[in-house]
JSON list of C-alpha atoms in Angstrom, two decimals:
[
{"chain": "A", "resi": 1, "resn": "UNK", "atom": "CA", "xyz": [97.12, 119.48, 95.25]},
{"chain": "A", "resi": 2, "resn": "UNK", "atom": "CA", "xyz": [94.16, 117.35, 96.57]},
{"chain": "A", "resi": 3, "resn": "UNK", "atom": "CA", "xyz": [96.15, 114.25, 97.53]},
{"chain": "A", "resi": 4, "resn": "UNK", "atom": "CA", "xyz": [93.07, 112.35, 98.61]},
{"chain": "A", "resi": 5, "resn": "UNK", "atom": "CA", "xyz": [91.58, 112.85, 94.85]},
{"chain": "A", "resi": 6, "resn": "UNK", "atom": "CA", "xyz": [94.73, 111.98, 93.10]},
{"chain": "A", "resi": 7, "resn": "UNK", "atom": "CA", "xyz": [95.21, 108.65, 95.09]},
{"chain": "A", "resi": 8, "resn": "UNK", "atom": "CA", "xyz": [91.95, 107.64, 93.13]},
{"chain": "A", "resi": 9, "resn": "UNK", "atom": "CA", "xyz": [94.09, 107.02, 90.07]},
{"chain": "A", "resi": 10, "resn": "UNK", "atom": "CA", "xyz": [95.51, 103.55, 89.37]},
{"chain": "A", "resi": 11, "resn": "UNK", "atom": "CA", "xyz": [98.27, 102.86, 87.21]},
{"chain": "A", "resi": 12, "resn": "UNK", "atom": "CA", "xyz": [99.79, 99.88, 86.01]},
{"chain": "A", "resi": 13, "resn": "UNK", "atom": "CA", "xyz": [103.86, 99.98, 85.56]},
{"chain": "A", "resi": 14, "resn": "UNK", "atom": "CA", "xyz": [105.51, 97.55, 83.38]},
{"chain": "A", "resi": 15, "resn": "UNK", "atom": "CA", "xyz": [109.24, 97.52, 82.65]},
{"chain": "A", "resi": 16, "resn": "UNK", "atom": "CA", "xyz": [112.93, 96.81, 83.25]},
{"chain": "A", "resi": 17, "resn": "UNK", "atom": "CA", "xyz": [114.33, 97.59, 86.64]},
{"chain": "A", "resi": 18, "resn": "UNK", "atom": "CA", "xyz": [117.81, 97.87, 88.31]},
{"chain": "A", "resi": 19, "resn": "UNK", "atom": "CA", "xyz": [119.69, 98.97, 91.12]},
{"chain": "A", "resi": 20, "resn": "UNK", "atom": "CA", "xyz": [121.86, 102.02, 90.81]},
{"chain": "A", "resi": 21, "resn": "UNK", "atom": "CA", "xyz": [124.94, 102.26, 92.91]},
{"chain": "A", "resi": 22, "resn": "UNK", "atom": "CA", "xyz": [126.76, 105.57, 93.41]},
{"chain": "A", "resi": 23, "resn": "UNK", "atom": "CA", "xyz": [130.42, 105.43, 94.75]},
{"chain": "A", "resi": 24, "resn": "UNK", "atom": "CA", "xyz": [131.64, 108.67, 95.72]},
{"chain": "A", "resi": 25, "resn": "UNK", "atom": "CA", "xyz": [135.27, 109.91, 96.34]},
{"chain": "A", "resi": 26, "resn": "UNK", "atom": "CA", "xyz": [137.79, 112.50, 95.53]},
{"chain": "A", "resi": 27, "resn": "UNK", "atom": "CA", "xyz": [140.25, 112.71, 92.55]},
{"chain": "A", "resi": 28, "resn": "UNK", "atom": "CA", "xyz": [143.57, 114.45, 93.44]},
{"chain": "A", "resi": 29, "resn": "UNK", "atom": "CA", "xyz": [145.93, 112.56, 91.23]},
{"chain": "A", "resi": 30, "resn": "UNK", "atom": "CA", "xyz": [146.71, 110.37, 88.29]},
{"chain": "A", "resi": 31, "resn": "UNK", "atom": "CA", "xyz": [147.37, 106.55, 88.35]},
{"chain": "A", "resi": 32, "resn": "UNK", "atom": "CA", "xyz": [151.17, 106.25, 87.61]},
{"chain": "A", "resi": 33, "resn": "UNK", "atom": "CA", "xyz": [150.57, 102.95, 86.09]},
{"chain": "A", "resi": 34, "resn": "UNK", "atom": "CA", "xyz": [148.12, 104.36, 83.31]},
{"chain": "A", "resi": 35, "resn": "UNK", "atom": "CA", "xyz": [146.81, 107.74, 82.52]},
{"chain": "A", "resi": 36, "resn": "UNK", "atom": "CA", "xyz": [143.59, 107.35, 84.54]},
{"chain": "A", "resi": 37, "resn": "UNK", "atom": "CA", "xyz": [142.23, 109.06, 87.65]},
{"chain": "A", "resi": 38, "resn": "UNK", "atom": "CA", "xyz": [142.48, 107.52, 91.16]},
{"chain": "A", "resi": 39, "resn": "UNK", "atom": "CA", "xyz": [139.35, 107.89, 93.27]},
{"chain": "A", "resi": 40, "resn": "UNK", "atom": "CA", "xyz": [139.91, 108.04, 97.04]},
{"chain": "A", "resi": 41, "resn": "UNK", "atom": "CA", "xyz": [136.88, 106.17, 98.05]},
{"chain": "A", "resi": 42, "resn": "UNK", "atom": "CA", "xyz": [134.41, 108.10, 100.52]},
{"chain": "A", "resi": 43, "resn": "UNK", "atom": "CA", "xyz": [131.06, 106.55, 100.56]},
{"chain": "A", "resi": 44, "resn": "UNK", "atom": "CA", "xyz": [128.48, 104.45, 98.31]},
{"chain": "A", "resi": 45, "resn": "UNK", "atom": "CA", "xyz": [124.95, 105.24, 97.99]},
{"chain": "A", "resi": 46, "resn": "UNK", "atom": "CA", "xyz": [122.25, 102.83, 96.53]},
{"chain": "A", "resi": 47, "resn": "UNK", "atom": "CA", "xyz": [118.96, 103.68, 94.96]},
{"chain": "A", "resi": 48, "resn": "UNK", "atom": "CA", "xyz": [116.44, 101.77, 92.86]},
{"chain": "A", "resi": 49, "resn": "UNK", "atom": "CA", "xyz": [116.55, 102.50, 89.09]},
{"chain": "A", "resi": 50, "resn": "UNK", "atom": "CA", "xyz": [114.89, 102.46, 85.87]},
{"chain": "A", "resi": 51, "resn": "UNK", "atom": "CA", "xyz": [111.44, 101.10, 86.25]},
{"chain": "A", "resi": 52, "resn": "UNK", "atom": "CA", "xyz": [111.86, 101.43, 90.15]},
{"chain": "A", "resi": 53, "resn": "UNK", "atom": "CA", "xyz": [112.47, 105.11, 89.66]},
{"chain": "A", "resi": 54, "resn": "UNK", "atom": "CA", "xyz": [109.50, 105.57, 87.55]},
{"chain": "A", "resi": 55, "resn": "UNK", "atom": "CA", "xyz": [107.61, 103.68, 90.22]},
{"chain": "A", "resi": 56, "resn": "UNK", "atom": "CA", "xyz": [108.84, 105.93, 93.14]},
{"chain": "A", "resi": 57, "resn": "UNK", "atom": "CA", "xyz": [108.00, 109.08, 91.12]},
{"chain": "A", "resi": 58, "resn": "UNK", "atom": "CA", "xyz": [104.52, 107.95, 90.37]},
{"chain": "A", "resi": 59, "resn": "UNK", "atom": "CA", "xyz": [104.06, 107.05, 93.94]},
{"chain": "A", "resi": 60, "resn": "UNK", "atom": "CA", "xyz": [105.21, 110.80, 94.82]},
{"chain": "A", "resi": 61, "resn": "UNK", "atom": "CA", "xyz": [102.37, 111.94, 92.87]},
{"chain": "A", "resi": 62, "resn": "UNK", "atom": "CA", "xyz": [99.87, 110.08, 95.16]},
{"chain": "A", "resi": 63, "resn": "UNK", "atom": "CA", "xyz": [98.86, 107.34, 92.61]},
{"chain": "A", "resi": 64, "resn": "UNK", "atom": "CA", "xyz": [97.93, 103.88, 93.30]},
{"chain": "A", "resi": 65, "resn": "UNK", "atom": "CA", "xyz": [100.61, 101.98, 91.46]},
{"chain": "A", "resi": 66, "resn": "UNK", "atom": "CA", "xyz": [100.95, 98.35, 90.50]},
{"chain": "A", "resi": 67, "resn": "UNK", "atom": "CA", "xyz": [104.17, 97.17, 89.16]},
{"chain": "A", "resi": 68, "resn": "UNK", "atom": "CA", "xyz": [105.34, 94.16, 87.04]},
{"chain": "A", "resi": 69, "resn": "UNK", "atom": "CA", "xyz": [109.29, 93.75, 86.59]},
{"chain": "A", "resi": 70, "resn": "UNK", "atom": "CA", "xyz": [112.21, 91.46, 86.12]},
{"chain": "A", "resi": 71, "resn": "UNK", "atom": "CA", "xyz": [113.22, 89.28, 89.00]},
{"chain": "A", "resi": 72, "resn": "UNK", "atom": "CA", "xyz": [116.71, 89.17, 87.95]},
{"chain": "A", "resi": 73, "resn": "UNK", "atom": "CA", "xyz": [119.14, 91.53, 89.38]},
{"chain": "A", "resi": 74, "resn": "UNK", "atom": "CA", "xyz": [120.56, 94.28, 87.08]},
{"chain": "A", "resi": 75, "resn": "UNK", "atom": "CA", "xyz": [123.28, 96.60, 88.91]},
{"chain": "A", "resi": 76, "resn": "UNK", "atom": "CA", "xyz": [124.77, 99.71, 87.55]},
{"chain": "A", "resi": 77, "resn": "UNK", "atom": "CA", "xyz": [127.52, 101.15, 89.41]},
{"chain": "A", "resi": 78, "resn": "UNK", "atom": "CA", "xyz": [128.59, 105.00, 88.83]},
{"chain": "A", "resi": 79, "resn": "UNK", "atom": "CA", "xyz": [132.20, 106.07, 89.96]},
{"chain": "A", "resi": 80, "resn": "UNK", "atom": "CA", "xyz": [131.73, 109.99, 90.94]},
{"chain": "A", "resi": 81, "resn": "UNK", "atom": "CA", "xyz": [134.30, 112.55, 91.93]},
{"chain": "A", "resi": 82, "resn": "UNK", "atom": "CA", "xyz": [132.05, 114.34, 94.68]},
{"chain": "A", "resi": 83, "resn": "UNK", "atom": "CA", "xyz": [133.62, 117.71, 94.29]},
{"chain": "A", "resi": 84, "resn": "UNK", "atom": "CA", "xyz": [133.06, 118.04, 90.69]},
{"chain": "A", "resi": 85, "resn": "UNK", "atom": "CA", "xyz": [130.23, 115.64, 90.33]},
{"chain": "A", "resi": 86, "resn": "UNK", "atom": "CA", "xyz": [132.22, 114.41, 87.36]},
{"chain": "A", "resi": 87, "resn": "UNK", "atom": "CA", "xyz": [131.17, 110.55, 86.49]},
{"chain": "A", "resi": 88, "resn": "UNK", "atom": "CA", "xyz": [134.48, 108.76, 86.01]},
{"chain": "A", "resi": 89, "resn": "UNK", "atom": "CA", "xyz": [133.30, 105.32, 85.03]},
{"chain": "A", "resi": 90, "resn": "UNK", "atom": "CA", "xyz": [130.04, 103.05, 84.90]},
{"chain": "A", "resi": 91, "resn": "UNK", "atom": "CA", "xyz": [130.05, 99.40, 85.35]},
{"chain": "A", "resi": 92, "resn": "UNK", "atom": "CA", "xyz": [127.05, 97.43, 84.45]},
{"chain": "A", "resi": 93, "resn": "UNK", "atom": "CA", "xyz": [126.35, 93.84, 86.04]},
{"chain": "A", "resi": 94, "resn": "UNK", "atom": "CA", "xyz": [123.84, 92.38, 83.72]},
{"chain": "A", "resi": 95, "resn": "UNK", "atom": "CA", "xyz": [122.19, 88.98, 83.56]},
{"chain": "A", "resi": 96, "resn": "UNK", "atom": "CA", "xyz": [119.80, 87.42, 81.10]},
{"chain": "A", "resi": 97, "resn": "UNK", "atom": "CA", "xyz": [116.32, 88.84, 81.93]},
{"chain": "A", "resi": 98, "resn": "UNK", "atom": "CA", "xyz": [113.41, 86.50, 81.22]},
{"chain": "A", "resi": 99, "resn": "UNK", "atom": "CA", "xyz": [110.47, 88.04, 79.20]},
{"chain": "A", "resi": 100, "resn": "UNK", "atom": "CA", "xyz": [107.21, 88.68, 80.99]},
{"chain": "A", "resi": 101, "resn": "UNK", "atom": "CA", "xyz": [105.21, 85.49, 80.40]},
{"chain": "A", "resi": 102, "resn": "UNK", "atom": "CA", "xyz": [102.10, 86.04, 82.64]},
{"chain": "A", "resi": 103, "resn": "UNK", "atom": "CA", "xyz": [98.95, 87.79, 81.74]},
{"chain": "A", "resi": 104, "resn": "UNK", "atom": "CA", "xyz": [98.05, 91.26, 82.86]},
{"chain": "A", "resi": 105, "resn": "UNK", "atom": "CA", "xyz": [96.18, 91.75, 86.32]},
{"chain": "A", "resi": 106, "resn": "UNK", "atom": "CA", "xyz": [92.56, 91.49, 86.08]},
{"chain": "A", "resi": 107, "resn": "UNK", "atom": "CA", "xyz": [92.03, 95.07, 87.15]},
{"chain": "A", "resi": 108, "resn": "UNK", "atom": "CA", "xyz": [90.65, 98.50, 85.69]},
{"chain": "A", "resi": 109, "resn": "UNK", "atom": "CA", "xyz": [93.33, 100.87, 85.33]},
{"chain": "A", "resi": 110, "resn": "UNK", "atom": "CA", "xyz": [93.34, 104.84, 84.59]},
{"chain": "A", "resi": 111, "resn": "UNK", "atom": "CA", "xyz": [96.56, 104.42, 82.75]},
{"chain": "A", "resi": 112, "resn": "UNK", "atom": "CA", "xyz": [99.30, 101.88, 81.92]},
{"chain": "A", "resi": 113, "resn": "UNK", "atom": "CA", "xyz": [103.01, 103.03, 81.70]},
{"chain": "A", "resi": 114, "resn": "UNK", "atom": "CA", "xyz": [105.85, 100.96, 80.18]},
{"chain": "A", "resi": 115, "resn": "UNK", "atom": "CA", "xyz": [109.37, 101.70, 80.95]},
{"chain": "A", "resi": 116, "resn": "UNK", "atom": "CA", "xyz": [111.16, 99.57, 78.27]},
{"chain": "A", "resi": 117, "resn": "UNK", "atom": "CA", "xyz": [114.81, 99.76, 78.71]},
{"chain": "A", "resi": 118, "resn": "UNK", "atom": "CA", "xyz": [115.03, 96.74, 76.21]},
{"chain": "A", "resi": 119, "resn": "UNK", "atom": "CA", "xyz": [116.76, 94.64, 78.80]},
{"chain": "A", "resi": 120, "resn": "UNK", "atom": "CA", "xyz": [114.48, 91.75, 77.75]},
{"chain": "A", "resi": 121, "resn": "UNK", "atom": "CA", "xyz": [111.41, 91.85, 80.01]},
{"chain": "A", "resi": 122, "resn": "UNK", "atom": "CA", "xyz": [109.16, 93.37, 77.57]},
{"chain": "A", "resi": 123, "resn": "UNK", "atom": "CA", "xyz": [109.33, 91.86, 74.17]},
{"chain": "A", "resi": 124, "resn": "UNK", "atom": "CA", "xyz": [107.96, 93.55, 70.78]},
{"chain": "A", "resi": 125, "resn": "UNK", "atom": "CA", "xyz": [105.21, 91.05, 70.88]},
{"chain": "A", "resi": 126, "resn": "UNK", "atom": "CA", "xyz": [104.25, 91.84, 74.55]},
{"chain": "A", "resi": 127, "resn": "UNK", "atom": "CA", "xyz": [104.54, 95.69, 74.05]},
{"chain": "A", "resi": 128, "resn": "UNK", "atom": "CA", "xyz": [101.76, 95.32, 71.18]},
{"chain": "A", "resi": 129, "resn": "UNK", "atom": "CA", "xyz": [99.63, 92.93, 73.12]},
{"chain": "A", "resi": 130, "resn": "UNK", "atom": "CA", "xyz": [99.46, 95.13, 76.31]},
{"chain": "A", "resi": 131, "resn": "UNK", "atom": "CA", "xyz": [98.79, 98.30, 74.07]},
{"chain": "A", "resi": 132, "resn": "UNK", "atom": "CA", "xyz": [95.95, 96.49, 72.25]},
{"chain": "A", "resi": 133, "resn": "UNK", "atom": "CA", "xyz": [94.47, 94.84, 75.06]},
{"chain": "A", "resi": 134, "resn": "UNK", "atom": "CA", "xyz": [93.95, 97.32, 77.89]},
{"chain": "A", "resi": 135, "resn": "UNK", "atom": "CA", "xyz": [91.00, 100.08, 77.82]},
{"chain": "A", "resi": 136, "resn": "UNK", "atom": "CA", "xyz": [93.06, 102.96, 78.98]},
{"chain": "A", "resi": 137, "resn": "UNK", "atom": "CA", "xyz": [95.81, 105.35, 77.96]},
{"chain": "A", "resi": 138, "resn": "UNK", "atom": "CA", "xyz": [99.41, 103.97, 77.64]},
{"chain": "A", "resi": 139, "resn": "UNK", "atom": "CA", "xyz": [102.51, 105.93, 78.21]},
{"chain": "A", "resi": 140, "resn": "UNK", "atom": "CA", "xyz": [105.70, 104.39, 76.71]},
{"chain": "A", "resi": 141, "resn": "UNK", "atom": "CA", "xyz": [109.29, 105.06, 77.28]},
{"chain": "A", "resi": 142, "resn": "UNK", "atom": "CA", "xyz": [111.14, 102.65, 75.01]},
{"chain": "A", "resi": 143, "resn": "UNK", "atom": "CA", "xyz": [114.29, 102.03, 73.27]},
{"chain": "A", "resi": 144, "resn": "UNK", "atom": "CA", "xyz": [112.90, 99.82, 70.55]},
{"chain": "A", "resi": 145, "resn": "UNK", "atom": "CA", "xyz": [112.56, 101.21, 67.04]},
{"chain": "A", "resi": 146, "resn": "UNK", "atom": "CA", "xyz": [109.12, 99.62, 66.22]},
{"chain": "A", "resi": 147, "resn": "UNK", "atom": "CA", "xyz": [106.24, 100.16, 68.66]},
{"chain": "A", "resi": 148, "resn": "UNK", "atom": "CA", "xyz": [102.52, 100.62, 68.69]},
{"chain": "A", "resi": 149, "resn": "UNK", "atom": "CA", "xyz": [100.60, 103.69, 67.55]},
{"chain": "A", "resi": 150, "resn": "UNK", "atom": "CA", "xyz": [97.13, 102.98, 68.76]},
{"chain": "A", "resi": 151, "resn": "UNK", "atom": "CA", "xyz": [96.04, 104.07, 72.23]},
{"chain": "A", "resi": 152, "resn": "UNK", "atom": "CA", "xyz": [99.49, 105.24, 73.27]},
{"chain": "A", "resi": 153, "resn": "UNK", "atom": "CA", "xyz": [102.06, 108.03, 73.66]},
{"chain": "A", "resi": 154, "resn": "UNK", "atom": "CA", "xyz": [105.70, 107.12, 73.14]},
{"chain": "A", "resi": 155, "resn": "UNK", "atom": "CA", "xyz": [108.29, 109.22, 74.93]},
{"chain": "A", "resi": 156, "resn": "UNK", "atom": "CA", "xyz": [111.86, 108.85, 73.08]},
{"chain": "A", "resi": 157, "resn": "UNK", "atom": "CA", "xyz": [115.02, 111.10, 73.25]},
{"chain": "A", "resi": 158, "resn": "UNK", "atom": "CA", "xyz": [116.86, 112.73, 70.37]},
{"chain": "A", "resi": 159, "resn": "UNK", "atom": "CA", "xyz": [119.24, 109.73, 70.01]},
{"chain": "A", "resi": 160, "resn": "UNK", "atom": "CA", "xyz": [116.39, 107.34, 69.83]},
{"chain": "A", "resi": 161, "resn": "UNK", "atom": "CA", "xyz": [114.63, 109.26, 67.51]},
{"chain": "A", "resi": 162, "resn": "UNK", "atom": "CA", "xyz": [117.34, 109.18, 64.99]},
{"chain": "A", "resi": 163, "resn": "UNK", "atom": "CA", "xyz": [117.38, 105.59, 65.02]},
{"chain": "A", "resi": 164, "resn": "UNK", "atom": "CA", "xyz": [113.91, 105.31, 63.57]},
{"chain": "A", "resi": 165, "resn": "UNK", "atom": "CA", "xyz": [113.12, 104.17, 60.13]},
{"chain": "A", "resi": 166, "resn": "UNK", "atom": "CA", "xyz": [109.60, 105.24, 59.74]},
{"chain": "A", "resi": 167, "resn": "UNK", "atom": "CA", "xyz": [107.30, 108.18, 60.89]},
{"chain": "A", "resi": 168, "resn": "UNK", "atom": "CA", "xyz": [105.12, 108.03, 63.90]},
{"chain": "A", "resi": 169, "resn": "UNK", "atom": "CA", "xyz": [102.38, 110.29, 64.92]},
{"chain": "A", "resi": 170, "resn": "UNK", "atom": "CA", "xyz": [102.30, 109.82, 68.64]},
{"chain": "A", "resi": 171, "resn": "UNK", "atom": "CA", "xyz": [105.85, 110.66, 69.53]},
{"chain": "A", "resi": 172, "resn": "UNK", "atom": "CA", "xyz": [106.97, 112.63, 72.39]},
{"chain": "A", "resi": 173, "resn": "UNK", "atom": "CA", "xyz": [110.61, 113.76, 71.90]},
{"chain": "A", "resi": 174, "resn": "UNK", "atom": "CA", "xyz": [112.58, 115.05, 74.71]},
{"chain": "A", "resi": 175, "resn": "UNK", "atom": "CA", "xyz": [115.42, 117.36, 73.39]},
{"chain": "A", "resi": 176, "resn": "UNK", "atom": "CA", "xyz": [117.44, 117.96, 76.63]},
{"chain": "A", "resi": 177, "resn": "UNK", "atom": "CA", "xyz": [117.34, 121.42, 77.80]},
{"chain": "A", "resi": 178, "resn": "UNK", "atom": "CA", "xyz": [115.40, 122.58, 74.90]},
{"chain": "A", "resi": 179, "resn": "UNK", "atom": "CA", "xyz": [112.32, 120.83, 76.03]},
{"chain": "A", "resi": 180, "resn": "UNK", "atom": "CA", "xyz": [110.06, 118.42, 74.33]},
{"chain": "A", "resi": 181, "resn": "UNK", "atom": "CA", "xyz": [108.33, 118.08, 71.03]},
{"chain": "A", "resi": 182, "resn": "UNK", "atom": "CA", "xyz": [104.87, 116.74, 70.12]},
{"chain": "A", "resi": 183, "resn": "UNK", "atom": "CA", "xyz": [103.05, 116.87, 67.10]},
{"chain": "A", "resi": 184, "resn": "UNK", "atom": "CA", "xyz": [105.46, 119.47, 65.43]},
{"chain": "A", "resi": 185, "resn": "UNK", "atom": "CA", "xyz": [105.47, 121.80, 68.30]},
{"chain": "A", "resi": 186, "resn": "UNK", "atom": "CA", "xyz": [108.23, 122.39, 70.82]},
{"chain": "A", "resi": 187, "resn": "UNK", "atom": "CA", "xyz": [107.43, 122.83, 74.50]},
{"chain": "A", "resi": 188, "resn": "UNK", "atom": "CA", "xyz": [110.20, 124.54, 76.15]},
{"chain": "A", "resi": 189, "resn": "UNK", "atom": "CA", "xyz": [112.01, 123.29, 78.94]},
{"chain": "A", "resi": 190, "resn": "UNK", "atom": "CA", "xyz": [112.69, 124.96, 82.09]},
{"chain": "A", "resi": 191, "resn": "UNK", "atom": "CA", "xyz": [115.89, 127.03, 82.66]},
{"chain": "A", "resi": 192, "resn": "UNK", "atom": "CA", "xyz": [117.81, 125.26, 85.42]},
{"chain": "A", "resi": 193, "resn": "UNK", "atom": "CA", "xyz": [121.41, 124.51, 86.36]},
{"chain": "A", "resi": 194, "resn": "UNK", "atom": "CA", "xyz": [121.83, 120.88, 85.31]},
{"chain": "A", "resi": 195, "resn": "UNK", "atom": "CA", "xyz": [123.73, 118.92, 87.94]},
{"chain": "A", "resi": 196, "resn": "UNK", "atom": "CA", "xyz": [122.99, 115.17, 86.72]},
{"chain": "A", "resi": 197, "resn": "UNK", "atom": "CA", "xyz": [120.78, 114.01, 84.07]},
{"chain": "A", "resi": 198, "resn": "UNK", "atom": "CA", "xyz": [120.69, 110.41, 85.46]},
{"chain": "A", "resi": 199, "resn": "UNK", "atom": "CA", "xyz": [116.86, 109.15, 85.62]},
{"chain": "A", "resi": 200, "resn": "UNK", "atom": "CA", "xyz": [115.32, 112.46, 84.25]},
{"chain": "A", "resi": 201, "resn": "UNK", "atom": "CA", "xyz": [113.63, 110.47, 81.50]},
{"chain": "A", "resi": 202, "resn": "UNK", "atom": "CA", "xyz": [111.99, 108.34, 84.40]},
{"chain": "A", "resi": 203, "resn": "UNK", "atom": "CA", "xyz": [110.70, 111.38, 86.32]},
{"chain": "A", "resi": 204, "resn": "UNK", "atom": "CA", "xyz": [109.39, 112.86, 82.79]},
{"chain": "A", "resi": 205, "resn": "UNK", "atom": "CA", "xyz": [107.43, 109.71, 82.29]},
{"chain": "A", "resi": 206, "resn": "UNK", "atom": "CA", "xyz": [105.84, 109.70, 85.59]},
{"chain": "A", "resi": 207, "resn": "UNK", "atom": "CA", "xyz": [104.92, 113.38, 85.44]},
{"chain": "A", "resi": 208, "resn": "UNK", "atom": "CA", "xyz": [103.66, 112.98, 82.00]},
{"chain": "A", "resi": 209, "resn": "UNK", "atom": "CA", "xyz": [101.26, 110.26, 83.20]},
{"chain": "A", "resi": 210, "resn": "UNK", "atom": "CA", "xyz": [100.04, 111.99, 86.11]},
{"chain": "A", "resi": 211, "resn": "UNK", "atom": "CA", "xyz": [99.86, 115.38, 84.38]},
{"chain": "A", "resi": 212, "resn": "UNK", "atom": "CA", "xyz": [97.54, 113.73, 81.47]},
{"chain": "A", "resi": 213, "resn": "UNK", "atom": "CA", "xyz": [95.32, 112.14, 84.18]},
{"chain": "A", "resi": 214, "resn": "UNK", "atom": "CA", "xyz": [95.20, 115.57, 85.95]},
{"chain": "A", "resi": 215, "resn": "UNK", "atom": "CA", "xyz": [94.65, 117.66, 82.99]},
{"chain": "A", "resi": 216, "resn": "UNK", "atom": "CA", "xyz": [93.11, 115.14, 80.52]},
{"chain": "A", "resi": 217, "resn": "UNK", "atom": "CA", "xyz": [95.37, 116.78, 77.58]},
{"chain": "A", "resi": 218, "resn": "UNK", "atom": "CA", "xyz": [98.67, 115.68, 76.42]},
{"chain": "A", "resi": 219, "resn": "UNK", "atom": "CA", "xyz": [99.33, 119.42, 75.53]},
{"chain": "A", "resi": 220, "resn": "UNK", "atom": "CA", "xyz": [99.31, 120.34, 79.14]},
{"chain": "A", "resi": 221, "resn": "UNK", "atom": "CA", "xyz": [100.88, 117.11, 80.59]},
{"chain": "A", "resi": 222, "resn": "UNK", "atom": "CA", "xyz": [103.84, 117.58, 78.36]},
{"chain": "A", "resi": 223, "resn": "UNK", "atom": "CA", "xyz": [104.87, 121.39, 80.20]},
{"chain": "A", "resi": 224, "resn": "UNK", "atom": "CA", "xyz": [104.23, 119.69, 83.43]},
{"chain": "A", "resi": 225, "resn": "UNK", "atom": "CA", "xyz": [106.31, 116.97, 82.92]},
{"chain": "A", "resi": 226, "resn": "UNK", "atom": "CA", "xyz": [109.33, 119.32, 81.65]},
{"chain": "A", "resi": 227, "resn": "UNK", "atom": "CA", "xyz": [108.99, 121.02, 84.94]},
{"chain": "A", "resi": 228, "resn": "UNK", "atom": "CA", "xyz": [109.28, 117.82, 87.01]},
{"chain": "A", "resi": 229, "resn": "UNK", "atom": "CA", "xyz": [112.36, 116.65, 84.92]},
{"chain": "A", "resi": 230, "resn": "UNK", "atom": "CA", "xyz": [113.96, 120.27, 85.42]},
{"chain": "A", "resi": 231, "resn": "UNK", "atom": "CA", "xyz": [113.78, 119.41, 89.13]},
{"chain": "A", "resi": 232, "resn": "UNK", "atom": "CA", "xyz": [115.38, 116.03, 88.62]},
{"chain": "A", "resi": 233, "resn": "UNK", "atom": "CA", "xyz": [118.25, 117.23, 86.78]},
{"chain": "A", "resi": 234, "resn": "UNK", "atom": "CA", "xyz": [119.06, 119.91, 89.41]},
{"chain": "A", "resi": 235, "resn": "UNK", "atom": "CA", "xyz": [119.81, 117.09, 91.84]},
{"chain": "A", "resi": 236, "resn": "UNK", "atom": "CA", "xyz": [122.41, 114.34, 91.99]},
{"chain": "A", "resi": 237, "resn": "UNK", "atom": "CA", "xyz": [121.70, 110.87, 90.92]},
{"chain": "A", "resi": 238, "resn": "UNK", "atom": "CA", "xyz": [118.42, 108.98, 90.66]},
{"chain": "A", "resi": 239, "resn": "UNK", "atom": "CA", "xyz": [116.04, 111.46, 92.19]},
{"chain": "A", "resi": 240, "resn": "UNK", "atom": "CA", "xyz": [112.50, 110.84, 93.51]},
{"chain": "A", "resi": 241, "resn": "UNK", "atom": "CA", "xyz": [110.27, 113.90, 93.60]},
{"chain": "A", "resi": 242, "resn": "UNK", "atom": "CA", "xyz": [109.36, 114.98, 97.06]},
{"chain": "A", "resi": 243, "resn": "UNK", "atom": "CA", "xyz": [106.36, 116.07, 98.61]},
{"chain": "A", "resi": 244, "resn": "UNK", "atom": "CA", "xyz": [107.49, 119.54, 98.59]},
{"chain": "A", "resi": 245, "resn": "UNK", "atom": "CA", "xyz": [108.39, 119.41, 94.82]},
{"chain": "A", "resi": 246, "resn": "UNK", "atom": "CA", "xyz": [104.92, 117.87, 94.08]},
{"chain": "A", "resi": 247, "resn": "UNK", "atom": "CA", "xyz": [103.16, 120.68, 95.80]},
{"chain": "A", "resi": 248, "resn": "UNK", "atom": "CA", "xyz": [105.13, 123.28, 94.00]},
{"chain": "A", "resi": 249, "resn": "UNK", "atom": "CA", "xyz": [104.50, 121.53, 90.59]},
{"chain": "A", "resi": 250, "resn": "UNK", "atom": "CA", "xyz": [100.81, 121.66, 91.18]},
{"chain": "A", "resi": 251, "resn": "UNK", "atom": "CA", "xyz": [100.30, 124.96, 92.41]}
]
């Protein structure tokens, strides 16, 4: 990959972010007080999640990224048996997130990415406003059921797709190990051993954006994003693509 050329691409990222905490330990017995496992604590790892994960993966591709996100602190803590990588419990610490109120930066971008976990930072009104205001492709990952169709691609998963009550012609539907569907065509996923699906959608979104900027065709960007997501699910926790990962993807 010609990294110097790719760094010319400027991307604006907007979305909800959080801190991902992973509490690892070993499970050897059940709690005598209740039929639940006892986790013998070993270590805690902390990573940047949600929109921050998209940000870090966009940066891995050598893109120049500007980010707008919530100031409030959201924390997701996962308790994991390290031997089996089985998640035992997730505890969410959420606060009320203030919606984005300021105007978009006065810059020219090659793409805008919206990572909308529907925590409150990106309102429905702001979602439409952003898409109609910018003069570049917009890539959206959202849990909302109503979203724009003009000048944007919307990535959702199977469950989110099942909740829609109208048809959209700009959807990219991720279908797990089967791959991703767009315009009635299924782009097969990579066959890998799935270790952890946390953050795979973020990696897909970042790679989809970069793939579109690189190839100028969504039909080429989707297989590229499938390959990137396959790398993510082959690793534990919120995974950020390495320089070696990116080199392998681009060669």
